[in-house]
Coordinates of C-alpha atoms and ligand atoms in Angstrom, one line a residue:
X14 CA -20.4 -22.0 17.3
X15 CA -17.8 -19.3 17.1
X16 CA -19.2 -16.0 16.2
X17 CA -18.3 -14.7 13.2
X18 CA -15.1 -12.6 12.7
X19 CA -15.0 -9.2 12.0
X20 CA -12.8 -6.8 11.2
X21 CA -12.5 -3.2 10.3
X22 CA -9.9 -1.1 7.9
X23 CA -11.0 2.6 9.7
X24 CA -8.9 4.8 7.9
X25 CA -8.8 8.8 9.1
X26 CA -9.6 10.0 5.5
X27 CA -6.1 12.7 5.5
X28 CA -4.8 11.8 1.9
X29 CA -3.7 8.5 -0.2
X30 CA -3.3 4.9 1.2
X31 CA 0.0 4.9 2.4
X32 CA 2.5 1.8 3.0
X33 CA 1.6 1.5 6.4
X34 CA -2.3 1.8 6.4
X35 CA -1.9 -0.6 3.3
X36 CA -0.3 -3.1 5.2
X37 CA -3.5 -2.3 7.6
X38 CA -6.0 -3.0 5.5
X39 CA -4.1 -6.0 3.8
X40 CA -3.5 -8.1 6.6
X41 CA -7.3 -6.9 8.0
X42 CA -8.7 -8.0 4.9
X43 CA -6.8 -12.0 4.5
X44 CA -7.3 -11.9 8.6
X45 CA -11.0 -12.0 7.4
X46 CA -11.1 -13.9 4.3
X47 CA -9.2 -16.7 6.3
X48 CA -12.0 -16.9 9.1
X49 CA -14.8 -16.7 5.9
X50 CA -15.4 -13.2 8.3
X51 CA -16.3 -10.3 7.4
X52 CA -14.0 -7.1 6.1
X53 CA -15.9 -3.6 7.6
X54 CA -14.6 -0.7 6.0
X55 CA -15.2 2.3 8.4
X56 CA -14.7 6.0 7.4
X57 CA -12.8 7.8 10.7
X58 CA -14.3 11.6 9.5
X59 CA -15.5 12.9 12.1
X60 CA -12.3 15.3 12.3
X61 CA -14.1 17.7 10.1
X62 CA -10.1 19.9 10.5
X63 CA -8.1 16.9 9.5
X64 CA -10.6 15.5 7.1
X65 CA -10.5 16.4 3.1
X66 CA -13.2 15.9 1.2
X67 CA -10.8 14.2 -2.2
X68 CA -9.3 11.4 0.7
X69 CA -12.2 9.2 1.0
X70 CA -12.6 8.7 -3.1
X71 CA -8.8 8.6 -3.2
X72 CA -8.7 5.9 -0.6
X73 CA -11.6 3.9 -1.8
X74 CA -9.7 3.5 -5.2
X75 CA -6.4 2.7 -3.7
X76 CA -8.3 -0.5 -1.7
X77 CA -10.0 -1.2 -4.8
X78 CA -7.3 -1.4 -6.7
X79 CA -5.4 -3.6 -4.6
X80 CA -8.4 -5.6 -4.0
X81 CA -9.3 -5.3 -1.1
X82 CA -13.2 -5.9 -1.3
X83 CA -15.0 -4.3 2.0
X84 CA -18.3 -6.6 2.6
X85 CA -19.4 -3.4 4.7
X86 CA -18.9 -0.1 4.3
X87 CA -19.2 3.1 2.1
X88 CA -20.9 2.3 -1.1
X89 CA -21.7 -1.3 -0.4
X90 CA -23.9 -0.5 2.9
X91 CA -25.0 -3.5 6.2
X92 CA -26.3 -3.7 8.8
X93 CA -24.3 -1.6 11.3
X94 CA -24.2 1.5 9.5
X95 CA -24.1 4.5 9.0
X96 CA -20.2 3.9 7.9
X97 CA -18.9 7.2 8.7
X98 CA -18.6 8.9 11.9
X99 CA -19.6 11.9 10.7
X100 CA -23.0 10.0 10.1
X101 CA -23.2 8.5 13.8
X102 CA -22.7 11.6 15.6
X103 CA -26.2 10.8 17.0
X104 CA -24.5 7.4 18.1
X105 CA -21.8 9.2 20.2
X106 CA -24.3 11.9 21.6
X107 CA -26.6 8.8 22.9
X108 CA -23.3 6.5 24.4
X109 CA -22.2 9.6 26.2
X110 CA -25.6 9.9 27.4
X111 CA -25.4 6.4 28.6
X112 CA -22.2 6.9 30.4
X113 CA -23.4 9.8 31.8
X114 CA -26.5 8.3 33.7
X115 CA -24.2 5.8 34.2
X116 CA -21.9 8.2 36.2
X117 CA -18.7 7.5 34.5
X118 CA -18.4 10.7 32.6
X119 CA -18.9 13.9 33.7
X120 CA -18.8 17.9 32.4
X121 CA -15.3 19.7 32.5
X122 CA -15.2 23.2 32.3
X123 CA -12.0 24.0 33.2
X124 CA -9.8 26.2 31.0
X125 CA -6.9 25.3 28.8
X126 CA -4.3 27.7 30.5
X127 CA -5.5 26.0 33.7
X128 CA -4.8 22.8 32.4
X129 CA -1.7 23.4 31.3
X130 CA -0.1 25.1 34.2
X131 CA -0.8 22.1 35.8
X132 CA 0.5 19.8 33.8
X133 CA 3.8 22.1 33.9
X134 CA 4.0 21.6 37.3
X135 CA 3.0 17.9 37.5
X136 CA 6.2 17.6 34.7
X137 CA 8.7 19.4 37.0
X138 CA 8.0 17.3 40.2
X139 CA 8.3 14.9 37.5
X140 CA 4.8 13.2 38.3
X141 CA 2.9 12.2 34.9
X142 CA 0.5 15.0 33.8
X143 CA -3.1 13.5 34.9
X144 CA -6.2 15.4 35.3
X145 CA -6.9 16.2 39.1
X146 CA -10.4 15.3 39.0
X147 CA -11.5 19.1 40.1
X148 CA -15.2 18.9 38.1
X149 CA -16.1 15.6 39.3
X150 CA -18.1 17.4 41.8
X151 CA -19.6 20.6 40.3
X152 CA -22.9 20.9 42.1
X153 CA -25.5 22.5 39.9
X154 CA -25.2 25.9 41.0
X155 CA -21.5 26.4 39.9
X156 CA -22.3 24.0 36.4
X157 CA -25.0 27.0 35.9
X158 CA -22.9 29.8 36.3
X159 CA -19.8 28.3 34.2
X160 CA -22.7 28.2 31.5
X161 CA -23.7 31.4 32.2
X162 CA -20.4 32.7 31.4
X163 CA -20.7 31.3 27.9
X164 CA -18.6 28.0 28.4
X165 CA -18.7 24.9 26.8
X166 CA -17.4 22.1 28.8
X167 CA -15.7 18.8 27.3
X168 CA -17.2 15.5 28.5
X169 CA -14.7 13.2 30.4
X170 CA -14.5 9.6 31.3
X171 CA -13.9 8.5 34.8
X172 CA -11.5 6.0 34.5
X173 CA -11.5 3.1 36.8
X174 CA -8.0 3.2 38.3
X175 CA -5.9 0.4 38.9
X176 CA -4.2 -2.3 36.4
X177 CA -5.8 -2.2 32.8
X178 CA -4.4 -5.4 30.8
X179 CA -5.0 -7.3 27.4
X180 CA -3.7 -10.2 25.8
X181 CA -2.7 -8.6 22.7
X182 CA -2.4 -11.7 19.6
X183 CA 1.1 -10.4 18.6
X184 CA 2.7 -9.0 21.7
X185 CA 1.3 -11.3 24.5
X186 CA 0.1 -9.8 27.9
X187 CA -0.2 -5.9 27.7
X188 CA -0.7 -3.5 30.8
X189 CA -0.9 0.1 31.2
X190 CA -1.3 1.5 35.0
X191 CA -5.2 3.1 35.4
X192 CA -3.1 5.5 37.4
X193 CA -1.3 6.5 34.8
X194 CA -3.9 8.2 32.4
X195 CA -6.3 9.7 34.3
X196 CA -9.9 11.0 33.4
X197 CA -10.0 11.4 29.8
X198 CA -11.7 13.7 27.2
X199 CA -14.0 11.5 25.4
X200 CA -16.4 14.6 23.7
X201 CA -15.2 17.6 22.6
X202 CA -17.1 20.9 23.5
X203 CA -18.0 21.7 20.5
X204 CA -19.9 17.7 20.9
X205 CA -17.3 16.3 18.2
X206 CA -16.4 12.6 19.5
X207 CA -12.8 12.4 20.3
X208 CA -11.3 9.3 18.6
X209 CA -10.8 6.6 21.3
X210 CA -14.8 6.7 22.0
X211 CA -16.2 6.6 18.7
X212 CA -13.7 3.8 18.1
X213 CA -15.0 2.3 21.0
X214 CA -18.4 2.9 20.1
X215 CA -17.9 1.6 16.8
X216 CA -16.5 -1.5 17.4
X217 CA -19.0 -2.3 19.9
X218 CA -22.1 -1.4 17.9
X219 CA -20.4 -3.0 14.5
X220 CA -19.6 -6.2 16.3
X221 CA -16.4 -5.9 14.9
X222 CA -14.2 -9.2 16.7
X223 CA -10.3 -8.6 15.9
X224 CA -9.0 -5.1 16.4
X225 CA -5.7 -5.1 14.2
X226 CA -3.8 -2.1 13.4
X227 CA -0.8 -0.9 14.3
X228 CA 1.4 -0.4 17.8
X229 CA 1.4 3.2 17.7
X230 CA -2.4 2.6 18.4
X231 CA -1.1 0.7 21.9
X232 CA -0.9 3.5 24.0
X233 CA -5.4 3.8 23.6
X234 CA -5.7 0.8 24.0
X235 CA -6.5 1.0 27.8
X236 CA -8.6 3.9 27.7
X237 CA -10.4 2.2 24.8
X238 CA -10.9 -1.0 27.1
X239 CA -11.9 1.2 30.0
X240 CA -14.9 2.6 27.8
X241 CA -15.6 -1.2 26.3
X242 CA -15.8 -2.2 29.8
X243 CA -18.2 0.4 31.2
X244 CA -20.2 -0.6 28.2
X245 CA -19.9 -4.3 29.2
X246 CA -19.6 -5.1 25.6
X247 CA -17.3 -8.0 25.1
X248 CA -13.5 -6.9 24.0
X249 CA -12.5 -7.6 21.2
X250 CA -9.2 -9.3 20.8
X251 CA -6.6 -6.6 19.3
X252 CA -3.4 -7.1 17.8
X253 CA -0.7 -4.6 17.4
X254 CA 1.5 -5.0 14.7
X255 CA 4.8 -3.3 14.4
X256 CA 5.8 -0.1 12.5
X257 CA 6.7 -0.1 9.1
X258 CA 10.9 0.9 9.2
X259 CA 12.5 2.7 5.9
X260 CA 16.2 1.1 4.6
X261 CA 18.2 3.8 7.0
X262 CA 16.2 1.5 10.0
X263 CA 14.1 5.2 10.9
X264 CA 10.4 5.8 10.6
X265 CA 9.7 5.3 6.9
X266 CA 8.5 8.3 5.9
X267 CA 7.9 10.7 2.1
X268 CA 12.3 10.7 2.5
X269 CA 12.0 7.0 1.5
X270 CA 10.4 7.4 -1.9
X271 CA 7.1 6.3 -3.2
X272 CA 5.4 5.2 -0.3
X273 CA 1.6 6.2 -1.3
X274 CA -0.3 3.6 -3.3
X275 CA -1.4 5.8 -6.2
X276 CA 2.6 6.8 -6.2
X277 CA 3.3 3.0 -6.5
X278 CA 1.0 2.7 -9.4
X279 CA 2.3 5.0 -11.3
X280 CA 5.5 3.7 -11.2
X281 CA 4.3 0.4 -12.3
X282 CA 3.5 -1.8 -9.6
X283 CA 1.0 -4.6 -9.2
X284 CA -1.4 -5.1 -6.8
X285 CA -1.1 -8.1 -6.6
X286 CA 3.1 -7.5 -6.0
X287 CA 1.9 -5.7 -3.2
X288 CA -0.4 -7.8 -1.2
X289 CA 2.8 -10.2 -1.0
X290 CA 5.4 -7.6 -0.3
X291 CA 3.0 -6.0 2.4
X292 CA 2.0 -9.2 4.2
X293 CA 5.2 -10.2 4.2
X294 CA 6.3 -7.2 5.9
X295 CA 4.4 -8.4 8.9
X296 CA 4.1 -12.3 8.9
X297 CA 5.9 -15.3 7.4
X298 CA 4.8 -18.6 5.6
X299 CA 5.9 -21.5 7.4
X300 CA 7.4 -23.2 4.1
X301 CA 9.5 -19.8 4.0
X302 CA 8.3 -19.0 0.5
X303 CA 8.3 -15.5 -0.4
X304 CA 6.5 -15.2 -3.8
X305 CA 2.8 -16.5 -2.4
X306 CA 0.1 -16.3 -4.1
X307 CA -3.0 -14.6 -2.6
X308 CA -4.9 -18.2 -2.2
X309 CA -1.3 -19.7 -0.3
X310 CA -1.3 -16.1 1.9
X311 CA -4.9 -16.7 2.8
X312 CA -4.7 -20.4 3.7
X313 CA -1.7 -20.1 5.5
X314 CA -1.8 -17.3 7.6
X315 CA -1.7 -17.4 11.1
X316 CA -1.1 -14.4 13.7
X317 CA 1.0 -16.4 15.7
X318 CA 3.7 -16.1 12.6
X319 CA 3.4 -12.1 12.6
X320 CA 7.3 -11.0 13.7
X321 CA 7.2 -8.7 16.5
X322 CA 10.0 -6.5 15.3
X323 CA 9.7 -3.5 13.0
X324 CA 9.6 -4.4 9.4
X325 CA 12.4 -2.8 7.0
X326 CA 10.6 -1.8 3.9
X327 CA 13.5 -2.9 1.2
X328 CA 12.6 -1.5 -2.2
X329 CA 15.1 -3.8 -3.5
X330 CA 13.4 -6.8 -3.0
X331 CA 9.8 -5.1 -3.9
X332 CA 11.2 -4.4 -7.2
X333 CA 12.3 -8.0 -7.5
X334 CA 9.0 -9.5 -6.1
X335 CA 6.9 -7.0 -8.3
X336 CA 9.7 -8.0 -11.7
X337 CA 8.5 -12.0 -11.0
X338 CA 5.2 -10.9 -10.9
X339 CA 5.4 -9.2 -14.3
X340 CA 7.2 -12.4 -15.7
X341 CA 4.4 -15.2 -14.4
X342 CA 1.7 -12.6 -15.4
X343 CA -0.6 -14.3 -18.4
X344 CA 0.7 -12.3 -21.6
X345 CA -2.8 -10.7 -22.1
X346 CA -3.2 -9.5 -18.7
X347 CA 0.0 -7.9 -19.3
X348 CA -1.0 -6.1 -22.1
X349 CA -3.7 -4.6 -20.8
X350 CA -1.3 -3.4 -17.7
X351 CA 1.1 -2.3 -19.8
X352 CA -1.0 -0.5 -21.8
X353 CA -1.7 3.1 -19.1
X354 CA 2.6 3.0 -19.5
X355 CA 2.7 2.6 -23.2
X356 CA -0.2 5.2 -23.7
X357 CA 2.0 8.3 -22.5
X358 CA 4.9 7.3 -25.0
X359 CA 5.2 8.0 -28.6
X360 CA 4.9 4.5 -29.3
X361 CA 2.6 3.6 -32.0
X362 CA 1.3 0.1 -30.5
X363 CA -1.9 -0.7 -32.0
X364 CA -0.5 -4.0 -33.5
X365 CA -1.3 -6.0 -30.9
X366 CA 0.6 -9.0 -31.9
X367 CA 3.7 -7.1 -31.9
X368 CA 3.0 -5.8 -28.8
X369 CA 2.0 -9.1 -27.2
X370 CA 5.4 -10.3 -28.7
X371 CA 7.5 -7.3 -27.4
X372 CA 6.4 -7.8 -24.0
X373 CA 7.1 -11.4 -24.0
X374 CA 10.4 -10.8 -25.1
X375 CA 11.5 -7.3 -22.6
X376 CA 9.7 -8.9 -19.7
X377 CA 12.2 -10.6 -18.3
X378 CA 14.2 -7.1 -17.7
X379 CA 11.6 -5.7 -16.0
X380 CA 11.0 -4.8 -12.5
X381 CA 8.3 -2.0 -12.9
X382 CA 6.3 -1.8 -16.0
X383 CA 6.7 2.2 -16.1
X384 CA 10.6 0.2 -17.9
X385 CA 8.6 -1.0 -20.4
X386 CA 8.6 2.5 -23.1
X387 CA 12.0 2.4 -22.6
X388 CA 12.3 -1.7 -22.9
X389 CA 10.1 -1.9 -25.8
X390 CA 11.2 1.5 -27.7
X391 CA 13.7 0.0 -30.2
X392 CA 10.7 -2.4 -31.4
X393 CA 8.0 0.5 -32.3
X394 CA 10.5 3.7 -33.6
X395 CA 10.5 4.2 -37.6
X396 CA 14.1 4.8 -37.7
X397 CA 16.8 3.7 -35.8
X398 CA 18.6 5.5 -33.1
X399 CA 21.7 4.8 -31.9
X400 CA 21.5 5.0 -28.3
X401 CA 25.4 6.3 -26.9
X402 CA 28.9 6.8 -28.7
X403 CA 29.6 3.4 -28.3
X404 CA 27.2 1.9 -30.5
X405 CA 27.9 5.0 -33.0
X406 CA 31.6 3.5 -33.0
X407 CA 30.5 0.2 -33.7
X408 CA 28.6 1.1 -36.9
X409 CA 30.7 3.0 -38.3
X410 CA 33.4 0.5 -38.2
X411 CA 34.6 -1.2 -41.3
X412 CA 34.0 -4.4 -40.6
X413 CA 30.8 -3.4 -39.5
X414 CA 29.5 -2.2 -43.0
X415 CA 31.0 -5.2 -44.6
X416 CA 28.5 -6.7 -42.8
X417 CA 25.8 -5.0 -43.9
X418 CA 26.4 -5.0 -46.7
X419 CA 26.3 -8.2 -47.2
X420 CA 23.3 -8.4 -45.0
X421 CA 20.6 -6.9 -46.8
X422 CA 21.8 -8.5 -49.9
X423 CA 21.3 -11.7 -48.5
X424 CA 17.8 -10.1 -46.9
X425 CA 17.0 -10.3 -50.4
X426 CA 16.7 -13.6 -50.8
X427 CA 14.0 -14.3 -47.9
X428 CA 10.4 -12.4 -47.9
X429 CA 10.0 -11.9 -44.7
X430 CA 11.4 -12.4 -41.0
X431 CA 11.3 -14.6 -38.4
X432 CA 13.8 -16.3 -36.2
X433 CA 14.8 -19.3 -38.2
X434 CA 14.9 -17.0 -41.0
X435 CA 17.2 -14.4 -39.1
X436 CA 19.8 -17.2 -37.4
X437 CA 20.0 -18.4 -41.1
X438 CA 20.7 -15.1 -42.5
X439 CA 23.8 -15.2 -39.6
X440 CA 25.0 -18.0 -40.3
X441 CA 25.3 -17.1 -44.5
X442 CA 26.8 -14.3 -43.0
X443 CA 29.1 -15.5 -40.7
X444 CA 30.4 -18.2 -44.1
X445 CA 30.7 -15.0 -46.3
X446 CA 31.8 -12.3 -43.9
X447 CA 34.7 -15.0 -42.6
X448 CA 33.7 -12.7 -39.0
X449 CA 31.8 -14.6 -36.1
X450 CA 31.0 -14.4 -32.6
X451 CA 30.1 -10.9 -31.3
X452 CA 32.4 -9.5 -33.9
X453 CA 29.3 -10.3 -35.7
X454 CA 26.1 -10.3 -33.9
X455 CA 27.2 -7.0 -31.9
X456 CA 27.0 -4.4 -35.5
X457 CA 23.7 -6.4 -36.5
X458 CA 22.0 -6.3 -32.7
X459 CA 23.0 -1.7 -32.9
X460 CA 21.6 -1.6 -36.1
X461 CA 18.5 -3.2 -35.2
X462 CA 18.0 -2.4 -32.1
X463 CA 19.7 0.8 -31.1
X464 CA 22.1 -0.6 -28.1
X465 CA 24.8 -3.0 -27.8
X466 CA 23.2 -4.8 -25.2
X467 CA 19.2 -6.2 -25.2
X468 CA 16.8 -8.9 -25.5
X469 CA 16.8 -12.7 -28.3
X470 CA 18.1 -10.8 -30.9
X471 CA 16.7 -13.2 -33.3
X472 CA 12.8 -13.1 -31.7
X473 CA 13.2 -9.7 -31.9
X474 CA 14.0 -9.3 -35.2
X475 CA 11.1 -11.6 -35.8
X476 CA 9.1 -8.7 -33.7
X477 CA 10.9 -6.2 -35.9
X478 CA 10.0 -7.9 -39.1
X479 CA 11.8 -7.7 -42.8
X480 CA 11.0 -4.3 -43.5
X481 CA 12.6 -2.7 -40.5
X482 CA 15.4 -4.6 -40.5
X483 CA 15.8 -3.3 -43.9
X484 CA 15.4 0.0 -43.7
X485 CA 17.3 0.2 -40.3
X486 CA 20.9 -1.4 -41.3
X487 CA 20.8 0.8 -45.0
X488 CA 19.9 3.8 -43.2
X489 CA 23.3 2.4 -41.4
X490 CA 25.7 1.7 -44.8
X491 CA 27.5 3.9 -46.7
Ligands
LIG593 N1 -8.1 5.8 12.2 C1 -7.2 5.6 13.0 C2 -6.1 5.6 12.4 O1 -6.6 5.5 11.0 C3 -7.9 4.1 13.0 C4 -6.9 3.2 14.2 C5 -7.6 2.1 14.6 O2 -7.5 1.3 14.2 O3 -8.3 2.2 15.9 O4 -5.3 5.7 13.0

């Protein structure tokens, strides 16, 4: 029987999830769901200086909002906890001890200035700077005297020489020359574990089978492999995914606009659209289909179809996809999603039926939920407002005035307004005024909606209702 797939997402709590991290989380989650595996959330907060108290709740909230539920981790617990590195310091101390007993870790008392000077010499010689193992065989007396001076050692891993290689699930065989990095630090003078060491202790003890992460970590992997080897743990399979570039092909950053989940949420992107879009930054379905519901992504996801080249983040494509998700949403779901965006506007959206109708009518032209207040505004205002000079000019034409007077008169024949009634009135209006087509419809649209362009006018008139139709047109006649 194959071992259960266990993957992890291991953010450092330094801020909100941004697109790159979110994509890593999404791919791990999809991989876990596809293989009926376990998705572990681990908070890499051992670096107290870089971690902030508010970042962790923000990350958890972003993950929850995206719908990426974790099977083990903060809040839910699990058999391989604790899931915060800051609560695992005793484990790092224990495993440092194992390395030490094996002779695979040793204390190094070299001063930073000393090491820096040696680094410079190596660089000048065109060599790869690496630790010269000066402290590898210190005598007990030497150690005692350093300790007496008050020096605190770092702990170095005794890296074996020779080739370190692995078969990356995405990039194929990757190999490093063990000579290139030398004996690296695993524990700092204050006892804090360095990322490479903590990550391996955690991945090993948490029985992680697949490490899916950004390819900025490729150079860490050989070091991690050596530590895994020292503990005699089976190696996880590594899968390094290419970075994400902005539309200008430079590394995605703040310059490219909204890049954090928090910003994207405020702008009105839907979690489902983001999952679809972000998963496609690294992977494509065999069918070539781009708009894929989650179930299909999970069913069709295959690491073999992941892209080896950097992914381009195209905000226009995200908008397009988000628009499709907005159009396809169940209407009551859309009402719930749109309400928070409408609450901040001054629109009175207390009539749910009217709101539903207006959302249904306008969503065809919408790409983000934050565009709804403006699109819905004509349906919820109390007075007509002509948005621009063109609308005002149209309303004041003699022909428009003629249309408005006739419209008001015809309206008296009806008790209420629905789209069929509106069409009937327009037909009679045409007969009465002899004006037709755009010449007839645009002035009416301007009067009812305040704009020259907009959604289907009969449906719009129905949402406005007879009273408003009458009030708006009346306010423009003279
Ligand atoms: N905390 C690391 C990061 O956020 C995790 C890297 C890894 O997945 O091993 O980059």
